[in-house]
Short mmCIF file of C-alpha atoms and ligand atoms in Angstrom, two decimals:
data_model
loop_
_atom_site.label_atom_id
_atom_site.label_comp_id
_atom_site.label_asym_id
_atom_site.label_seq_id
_atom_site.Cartn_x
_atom_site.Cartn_y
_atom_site.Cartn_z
CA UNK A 21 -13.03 0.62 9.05
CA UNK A 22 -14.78 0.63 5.28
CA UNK A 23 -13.36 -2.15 3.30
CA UNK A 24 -14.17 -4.12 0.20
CA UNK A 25 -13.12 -6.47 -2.18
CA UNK A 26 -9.92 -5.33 -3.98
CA UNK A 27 -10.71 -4.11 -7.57
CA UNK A 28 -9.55 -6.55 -10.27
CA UNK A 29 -7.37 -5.05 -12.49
CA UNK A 30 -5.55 -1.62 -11.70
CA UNK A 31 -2.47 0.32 -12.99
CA UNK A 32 0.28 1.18 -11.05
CA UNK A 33 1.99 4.44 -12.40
CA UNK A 34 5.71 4.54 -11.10
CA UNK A 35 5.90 0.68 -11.44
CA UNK A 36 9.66 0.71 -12.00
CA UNK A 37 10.59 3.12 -9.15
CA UNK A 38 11.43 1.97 -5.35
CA UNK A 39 8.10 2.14 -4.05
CA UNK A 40 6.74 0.99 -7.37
CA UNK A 41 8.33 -2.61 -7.31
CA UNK A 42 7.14 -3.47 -4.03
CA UNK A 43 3.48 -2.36 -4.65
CA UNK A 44 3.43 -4.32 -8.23
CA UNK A 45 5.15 -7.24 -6.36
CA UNK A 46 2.37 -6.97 -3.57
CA UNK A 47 -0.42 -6.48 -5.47
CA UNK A 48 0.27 -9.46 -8.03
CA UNK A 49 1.11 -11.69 -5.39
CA UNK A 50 -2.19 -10.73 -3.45
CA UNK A 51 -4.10 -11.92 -7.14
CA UNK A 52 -4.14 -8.26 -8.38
CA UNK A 53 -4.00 -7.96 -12.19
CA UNK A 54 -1.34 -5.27 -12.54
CA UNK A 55 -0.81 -3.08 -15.55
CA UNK A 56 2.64 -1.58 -14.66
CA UNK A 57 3.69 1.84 -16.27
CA UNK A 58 6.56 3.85 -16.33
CA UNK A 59 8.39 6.10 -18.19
CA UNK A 60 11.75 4.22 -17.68
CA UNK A 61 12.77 0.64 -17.30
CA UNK A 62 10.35 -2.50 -17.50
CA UNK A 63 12.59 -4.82 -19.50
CA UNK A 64 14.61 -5.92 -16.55
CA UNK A 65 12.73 -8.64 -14.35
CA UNK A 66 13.83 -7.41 -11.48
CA UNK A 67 11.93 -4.29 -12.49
CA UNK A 68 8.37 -5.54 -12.43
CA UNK A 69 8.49 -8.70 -13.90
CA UNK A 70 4.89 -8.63 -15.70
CA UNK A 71 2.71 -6.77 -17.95
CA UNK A 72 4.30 -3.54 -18.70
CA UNK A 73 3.84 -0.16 -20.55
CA UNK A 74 6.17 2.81 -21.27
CA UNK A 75 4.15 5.84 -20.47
CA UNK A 76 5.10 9.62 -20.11
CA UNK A 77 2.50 10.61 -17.81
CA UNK A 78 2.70 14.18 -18.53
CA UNK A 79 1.21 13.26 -22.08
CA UNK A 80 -2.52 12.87 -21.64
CA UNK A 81 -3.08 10.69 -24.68
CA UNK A 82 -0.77 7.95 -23.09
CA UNK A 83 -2.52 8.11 -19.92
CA UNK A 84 -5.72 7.66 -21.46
CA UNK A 85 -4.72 4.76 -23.57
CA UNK A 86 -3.29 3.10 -20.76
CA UNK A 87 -6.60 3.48 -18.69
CA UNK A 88 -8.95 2.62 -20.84
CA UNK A 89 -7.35 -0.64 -22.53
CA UNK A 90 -6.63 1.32 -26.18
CA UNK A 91 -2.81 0.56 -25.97
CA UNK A 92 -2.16 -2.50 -28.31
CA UNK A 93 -1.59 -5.86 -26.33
CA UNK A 94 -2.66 -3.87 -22.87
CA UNK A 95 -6.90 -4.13 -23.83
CA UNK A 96 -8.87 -5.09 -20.32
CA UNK A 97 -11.03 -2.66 -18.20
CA UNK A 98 -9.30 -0.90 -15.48
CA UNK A 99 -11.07 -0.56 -12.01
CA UNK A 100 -8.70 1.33 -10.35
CA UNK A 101 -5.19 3.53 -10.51
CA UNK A 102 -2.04 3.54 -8.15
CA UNK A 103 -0.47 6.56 -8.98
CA UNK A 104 2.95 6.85 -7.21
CA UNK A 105 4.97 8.39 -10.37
CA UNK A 106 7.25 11.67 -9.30
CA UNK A 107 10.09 13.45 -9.45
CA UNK A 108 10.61 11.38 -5.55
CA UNK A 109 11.92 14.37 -3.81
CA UNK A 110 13.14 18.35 -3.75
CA UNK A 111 16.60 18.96 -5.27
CA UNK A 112 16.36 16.10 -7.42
CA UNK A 113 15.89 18.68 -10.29
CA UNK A 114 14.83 22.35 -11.00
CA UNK A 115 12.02 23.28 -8.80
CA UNK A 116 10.40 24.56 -11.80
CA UNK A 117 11.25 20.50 -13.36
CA UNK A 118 9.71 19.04 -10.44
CA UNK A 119 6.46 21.09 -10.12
CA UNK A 120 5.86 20.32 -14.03
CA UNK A 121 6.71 17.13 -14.33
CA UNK A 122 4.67 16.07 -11.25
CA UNK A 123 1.39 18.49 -11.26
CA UNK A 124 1.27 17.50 -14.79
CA UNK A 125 1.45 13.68 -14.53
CA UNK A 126 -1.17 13.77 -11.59
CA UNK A 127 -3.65 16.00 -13.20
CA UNK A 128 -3.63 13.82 -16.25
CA UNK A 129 -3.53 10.83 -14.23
CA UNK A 130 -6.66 12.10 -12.05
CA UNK A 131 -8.42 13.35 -15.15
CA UNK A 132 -7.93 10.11 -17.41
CA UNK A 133 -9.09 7.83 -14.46
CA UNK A 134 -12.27 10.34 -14.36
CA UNK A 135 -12.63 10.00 -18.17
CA UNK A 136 -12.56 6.65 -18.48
CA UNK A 137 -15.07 6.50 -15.28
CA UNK A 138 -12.52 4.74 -12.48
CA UNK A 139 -13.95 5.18 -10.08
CA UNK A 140 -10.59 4.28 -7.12
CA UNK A 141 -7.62 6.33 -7.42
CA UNK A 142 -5.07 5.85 -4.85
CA UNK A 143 -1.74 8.33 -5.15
CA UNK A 144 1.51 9.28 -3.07
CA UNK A 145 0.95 12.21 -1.40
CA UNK A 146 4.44 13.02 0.91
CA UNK A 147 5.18 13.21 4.70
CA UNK A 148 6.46 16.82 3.67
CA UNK A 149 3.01 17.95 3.94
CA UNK A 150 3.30 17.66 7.54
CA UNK A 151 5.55 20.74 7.28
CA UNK A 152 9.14 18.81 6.93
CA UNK A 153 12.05 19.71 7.39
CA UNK A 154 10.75 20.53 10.52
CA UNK A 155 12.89 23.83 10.26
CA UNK A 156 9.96 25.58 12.04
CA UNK A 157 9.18 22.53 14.96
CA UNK A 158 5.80 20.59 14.37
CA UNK A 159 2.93 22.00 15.93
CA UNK A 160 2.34 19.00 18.04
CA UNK A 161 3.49 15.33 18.17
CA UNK A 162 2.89 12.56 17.05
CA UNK A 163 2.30 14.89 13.89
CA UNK A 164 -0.77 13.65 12.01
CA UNK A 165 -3.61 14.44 9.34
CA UNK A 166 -5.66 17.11 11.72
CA UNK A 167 -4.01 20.42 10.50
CA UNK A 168 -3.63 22.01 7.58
CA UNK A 169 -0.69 21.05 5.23
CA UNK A 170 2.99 23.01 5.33
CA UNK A 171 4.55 22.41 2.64
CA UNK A 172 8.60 24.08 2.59
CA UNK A 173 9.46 23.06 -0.84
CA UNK A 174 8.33 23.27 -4.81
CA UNK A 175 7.77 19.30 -4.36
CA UNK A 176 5.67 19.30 -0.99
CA UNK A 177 3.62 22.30 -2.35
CA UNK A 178 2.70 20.22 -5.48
CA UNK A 179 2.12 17.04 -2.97
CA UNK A 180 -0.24 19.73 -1.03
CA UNK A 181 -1.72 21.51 -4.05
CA UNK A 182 -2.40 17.58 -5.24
CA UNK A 183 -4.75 17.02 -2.19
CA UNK A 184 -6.30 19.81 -2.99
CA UNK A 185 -6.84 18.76 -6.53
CA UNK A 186 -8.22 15.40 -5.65
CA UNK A 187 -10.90 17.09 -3.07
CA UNK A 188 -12.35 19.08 -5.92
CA UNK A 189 -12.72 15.89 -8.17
CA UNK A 190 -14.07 13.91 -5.42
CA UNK A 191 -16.68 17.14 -5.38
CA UNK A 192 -17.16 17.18 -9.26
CA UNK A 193 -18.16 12.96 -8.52
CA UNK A 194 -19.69 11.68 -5.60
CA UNK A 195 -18.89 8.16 -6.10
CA UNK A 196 -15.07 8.23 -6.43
CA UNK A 197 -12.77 7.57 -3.64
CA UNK A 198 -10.01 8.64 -3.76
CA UNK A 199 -6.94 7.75 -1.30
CA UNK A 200 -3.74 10.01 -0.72
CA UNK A 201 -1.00 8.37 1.46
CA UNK A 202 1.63 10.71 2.65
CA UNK A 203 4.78 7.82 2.70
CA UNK A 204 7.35 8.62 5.18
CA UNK A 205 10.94 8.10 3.84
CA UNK A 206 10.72 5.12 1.55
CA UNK A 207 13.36 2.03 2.65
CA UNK A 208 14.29 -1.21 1.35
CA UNK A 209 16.20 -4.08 3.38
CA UNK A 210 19.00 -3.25 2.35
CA UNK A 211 19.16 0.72 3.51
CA UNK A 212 18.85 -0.61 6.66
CA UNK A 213 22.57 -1.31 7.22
CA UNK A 214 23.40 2.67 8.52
CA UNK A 215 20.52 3.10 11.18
CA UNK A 216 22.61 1.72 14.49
CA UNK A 217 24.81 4.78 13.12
CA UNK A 218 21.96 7.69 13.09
CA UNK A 219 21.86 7.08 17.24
CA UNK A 220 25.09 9.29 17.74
CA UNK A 221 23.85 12.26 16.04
CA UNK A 222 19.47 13.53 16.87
CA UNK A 223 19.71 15.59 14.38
CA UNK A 224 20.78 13.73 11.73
CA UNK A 225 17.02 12.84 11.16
CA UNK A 226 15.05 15.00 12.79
CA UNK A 227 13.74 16.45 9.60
CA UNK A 228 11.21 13.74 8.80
CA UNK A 229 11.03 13.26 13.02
CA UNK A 230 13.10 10.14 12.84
CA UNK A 231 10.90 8.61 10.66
CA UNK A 232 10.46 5.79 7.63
CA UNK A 233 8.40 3.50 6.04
CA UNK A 234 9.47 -0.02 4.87
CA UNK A 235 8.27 -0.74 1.18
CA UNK A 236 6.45 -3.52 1.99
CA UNK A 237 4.58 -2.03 4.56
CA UNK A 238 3.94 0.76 2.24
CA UNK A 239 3.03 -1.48 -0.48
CA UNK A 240 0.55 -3.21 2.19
CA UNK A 241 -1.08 0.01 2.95
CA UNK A 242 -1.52 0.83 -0.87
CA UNK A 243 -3.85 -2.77 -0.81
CA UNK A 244 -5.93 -1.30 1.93
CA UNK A 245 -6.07 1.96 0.84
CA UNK A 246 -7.41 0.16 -2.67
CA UNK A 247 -10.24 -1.29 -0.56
CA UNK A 248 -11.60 1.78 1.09
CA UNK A 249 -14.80 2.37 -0.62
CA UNK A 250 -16.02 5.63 1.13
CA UNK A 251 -16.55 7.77 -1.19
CA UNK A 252 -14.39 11.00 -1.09
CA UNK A 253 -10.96 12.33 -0.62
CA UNK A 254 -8.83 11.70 2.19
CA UNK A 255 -5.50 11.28 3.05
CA UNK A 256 -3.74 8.99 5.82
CA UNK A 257 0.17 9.26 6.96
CA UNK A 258 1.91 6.53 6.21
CA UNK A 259 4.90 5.24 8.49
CA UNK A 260 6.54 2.44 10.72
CA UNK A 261 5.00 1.53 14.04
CA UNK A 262 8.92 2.38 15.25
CA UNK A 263 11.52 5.06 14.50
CA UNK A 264 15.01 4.62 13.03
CA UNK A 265 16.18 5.36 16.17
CA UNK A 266 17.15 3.35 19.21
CA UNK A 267 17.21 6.22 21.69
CA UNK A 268 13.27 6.28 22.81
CA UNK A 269 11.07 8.99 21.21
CA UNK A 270 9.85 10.85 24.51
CA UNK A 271 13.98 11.68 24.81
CA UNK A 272 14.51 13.04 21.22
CA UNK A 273 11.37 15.05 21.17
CA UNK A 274 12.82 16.56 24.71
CA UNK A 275 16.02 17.32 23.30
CA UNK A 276 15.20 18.46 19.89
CA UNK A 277 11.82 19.77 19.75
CA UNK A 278 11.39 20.54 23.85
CA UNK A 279 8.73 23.63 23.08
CA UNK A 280 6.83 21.18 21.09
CA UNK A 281 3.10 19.46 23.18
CA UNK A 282 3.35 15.52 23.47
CA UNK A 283 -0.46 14.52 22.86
CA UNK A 284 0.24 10.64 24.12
CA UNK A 285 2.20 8.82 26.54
CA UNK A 286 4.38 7.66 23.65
CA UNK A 287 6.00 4.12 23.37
CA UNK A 288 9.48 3.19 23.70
CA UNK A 289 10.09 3.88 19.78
CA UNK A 290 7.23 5.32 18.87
CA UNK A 291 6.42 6.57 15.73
CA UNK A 292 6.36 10.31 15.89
CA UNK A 293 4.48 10.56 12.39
CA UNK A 294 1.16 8.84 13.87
CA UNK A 295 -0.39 6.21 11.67
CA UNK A 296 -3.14 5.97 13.90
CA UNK A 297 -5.80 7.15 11.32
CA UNK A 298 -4.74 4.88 9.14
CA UNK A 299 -4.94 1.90 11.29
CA UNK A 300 -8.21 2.79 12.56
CA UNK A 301 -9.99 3.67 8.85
CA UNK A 302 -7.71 1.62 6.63
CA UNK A 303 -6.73 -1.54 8.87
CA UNK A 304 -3.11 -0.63 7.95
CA UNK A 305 -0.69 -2.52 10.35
CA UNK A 306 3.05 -2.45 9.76
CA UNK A 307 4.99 -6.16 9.56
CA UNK A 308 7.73 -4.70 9.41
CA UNK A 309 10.89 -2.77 11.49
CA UNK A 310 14.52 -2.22 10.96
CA UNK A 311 15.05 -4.10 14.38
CA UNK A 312 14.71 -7.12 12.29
CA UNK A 313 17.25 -7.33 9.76
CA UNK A 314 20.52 -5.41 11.16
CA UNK A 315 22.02 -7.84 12.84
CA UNK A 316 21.24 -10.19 9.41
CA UNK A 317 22.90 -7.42 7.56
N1 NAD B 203 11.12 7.86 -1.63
C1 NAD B 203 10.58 8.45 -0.58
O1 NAD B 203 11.19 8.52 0.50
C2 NAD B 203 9.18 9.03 -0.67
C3 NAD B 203 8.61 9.59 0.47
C4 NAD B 203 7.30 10.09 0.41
C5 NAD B 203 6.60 10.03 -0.78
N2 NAD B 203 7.21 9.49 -1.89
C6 NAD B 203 6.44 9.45 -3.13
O2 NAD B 203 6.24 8.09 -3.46
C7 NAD B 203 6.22 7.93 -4.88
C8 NAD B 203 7.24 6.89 -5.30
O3 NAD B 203 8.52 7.31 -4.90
P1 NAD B 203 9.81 6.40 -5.14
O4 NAD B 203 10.70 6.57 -3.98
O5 NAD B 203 9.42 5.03 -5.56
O6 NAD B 203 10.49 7.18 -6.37
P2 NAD B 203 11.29 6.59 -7.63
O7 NAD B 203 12.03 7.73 -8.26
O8 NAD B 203 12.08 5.39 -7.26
O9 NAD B 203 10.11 6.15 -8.59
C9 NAD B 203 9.32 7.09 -9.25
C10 NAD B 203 9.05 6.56 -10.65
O10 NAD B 203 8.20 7.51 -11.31
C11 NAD B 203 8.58 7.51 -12.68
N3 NAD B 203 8.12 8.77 -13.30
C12 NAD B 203 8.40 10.03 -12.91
N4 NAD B 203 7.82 10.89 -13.74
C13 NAD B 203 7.15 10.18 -14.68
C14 NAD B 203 6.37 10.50 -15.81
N5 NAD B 203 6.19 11.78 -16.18
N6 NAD B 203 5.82 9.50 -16.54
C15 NAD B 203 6.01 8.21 -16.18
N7 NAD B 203 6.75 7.82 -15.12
C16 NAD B 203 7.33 8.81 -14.38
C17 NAD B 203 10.10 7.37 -12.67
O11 NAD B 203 10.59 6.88 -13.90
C18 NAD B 203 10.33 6.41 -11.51
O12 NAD B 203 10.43 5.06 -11.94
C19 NAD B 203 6.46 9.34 -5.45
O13 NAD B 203 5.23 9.94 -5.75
C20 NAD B 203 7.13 10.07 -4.32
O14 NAD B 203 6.92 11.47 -4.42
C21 NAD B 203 8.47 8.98 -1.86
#
C-alpha cells in the first residue's frame, strides 16, 4: 500500500450528482477543502452545501478557470481533481449524446488538470468495463482488473477509451498519478428497501453479477484513491465486500454462469466483482452493507 497525506484543496466535478454528494460530504468532513462543480444544481443545501461553481465541463475555458483559481470568488491553488461528472449510464440519452458529452468533459478535465500542473486526478471509470451486461458470461470470477476491458455499450466504451486516455497522459508526465475507479452500481440508504425482493428472481441482477457499491463506501475509496502517490495510471474495481443477494454467491454463479472458472473458495456473499486490488494497494475497506439497514427501512 502507497499512501500519503491527502492533498489540500481539490475539485470534485459531478458534485451535485449521487455519487457526487457523498464524496463532497466525505471529503469536507475528512478536512478536505472542496471546490464543488457541476453543471446543474448547487443552490440547494442538500446538494453540496459549500463552495460551489456552475461548470459545463465540455467547455475547456470553464474547466480551466475552475482549476487554476481564475473564477471570481473561487481563487486558491488546486492540488488535485475528482472527476466523477457523466452522462451516469447507457440509454440515458443518444449514444452519440453520451459519448460527447462524456469524452469531452474528461479530456478537458484531464487536460486542464495537466495545464494547470495537478499533478492527482482521480475519475469514475465504470464496472461495465468488466464486460457488463454479462450477455457473453465473465471470463472468470470474482471478475477483476487482470484482463483487458469489454465494454458492450457507447458509455462503457468511452469509460474504456478513458483509461486509455489517462495511460497516455500518465506517459506524456511521469509524476502524475492518476486513479480510475470502476464503481459498481451506485446506492444510497434509501435504495436499499427492494433487495430482500431481488432473491426470487437470479437474473434480475446478474448483469452487474449481483453487485453494488454503497456511496459512502465509494466516497471512502475516492479519499484513498486521493492518497495513492505512485505515479501512473491504474485503475481498481470498486464494490461491496457483499452482494445484494441473500442466496450465497458459489449458488448463483452455479446456476447462472455454471461454464464460468471460480478462482477462490468464495464467502457466503461474496462479492463477485473482487475489490481485492483495491484493498491491498489502496487500503479500501467497505463499512458498509445492505444487511444493515433493511430491517430499519
Ligand atoms: N450510478 C452508478 O451506478 C454508476 C456506476 C458506475 C460508475 N458511475 C460513474 O460515477 C460517476 C457519478 O455517477 P452518479 O451516479 O453520481 O451520476 P449522477 O447523474 O447522479 O451525477 C453526475 C453529475 O454529472 C453532472 N454532469 C454531467 N455532465 C456534465 C458536464 N458536461 N459538465 C458539468 N457537469 C456534468 C450532472 O449534472 C450530474 O450532477 C459517473 O462518472 C458515472 O459514470 C456511476
Amino acid at each position: 500500500m502507497s499512501n500519503s497525506a491527502l492533498p489540500r484543496r481539490v475539485v470534485v466535478t459531478g458534485a451535485t450528482g449521487k455519487l457526487g454528494r457523498a464524496v463532497v460530504a466525505h471529503l469536507r468532513a475528512v478536512g478536505v477543502d472542496v471546490l464543488a462543480v457541476d453543471r446543474a444544481g448547487g443552490r440547494d443545501p442538500r446538494d453540496v452545501n459549500g463552495e460551489f461553481l456552475l461548470v459545463d465541463l465540455t467547455d475547456y475555458g470553464q474547466v480551466v478557470e475552475a482549476f487554476t483559481g481564475g473564477a471570481d470568488e473561487h481563487a486558491g491553488d488546486v492540488d488535485a481533481v475528482v472527476h466523477l461528472a457523466a452522462v451516469p449510464a447507457p440509454g440515458l440519452m443518444s449514444n452519440a449524446a453520451t459519448f460527447a458529452n462524456n469524452s469531452a468533459a474528461t479530456y478537458n478535465v484531464f487536460a486542464a488538470a495537466r495545464a494547470a500542473g495537478i499533478k492527482r486526478v482521480v475519475w469514475a471509470s465504470s464496472e461495465t468495463v468488466l464486460g457488463l451486461p454479462f450477455d457473453n458470461p465473465p471470463p472468470y470470477a470474482p471478475v477483476d482488473e487482470e484482463y483487458a476491458p469489454r465494454p458492450e455499450s457507447t458509455y462503457s466504451l468511452n469509460k474504456a477509451l478513458e483509461e486509455e486516455m489517462a495511460r497516455h497522459f500518465c506517459r506524456w508526465d511521469p509524476e502524475l498519478v492518476m486513479v480510475g475507479l470502476r464503481f459498481s452500481n451506485v446506492m444510497d440508504v434509501e435504495d436499499y428497501a427492494p433487495f430482500p425482493s431481488f432473491d426470487a428472481d437470479p437474473q434480475l441482477r446478474r448483469w452487474n453479477l449481483w453487485g453494488y457499491i454503497d456511496a459512502r463506501d465509494g466516497a471512502q475509496a475516492v479519499e484513498r484513491a486521493l492518497a495513492h502517490d505512485q505515479p501512473g495510471a491504474d485503475v481498481f474495481v470498486i464494490a461491496n465486500a457483499d452482494t445484494v443477494m441473500s442466496r450465497s454467491s458459489a449458488s448463483l454463479m452455479a446456476e447462472v454462469y455454471p461454464g464460468v472458472e471460480i478462482r477462490k473458495e468464495l464467502g457466503e456473499h461474496e462479492t463477485l466483482l473482487s475489490i481485492d486490488k483495491a484493498r491491498r494497494v489502496l487500503g479500501y475497506e467497505p463499512q458498509h452493507s445492505w444487511r444493515d439497514h433493511v430491517d430499519v427501512l
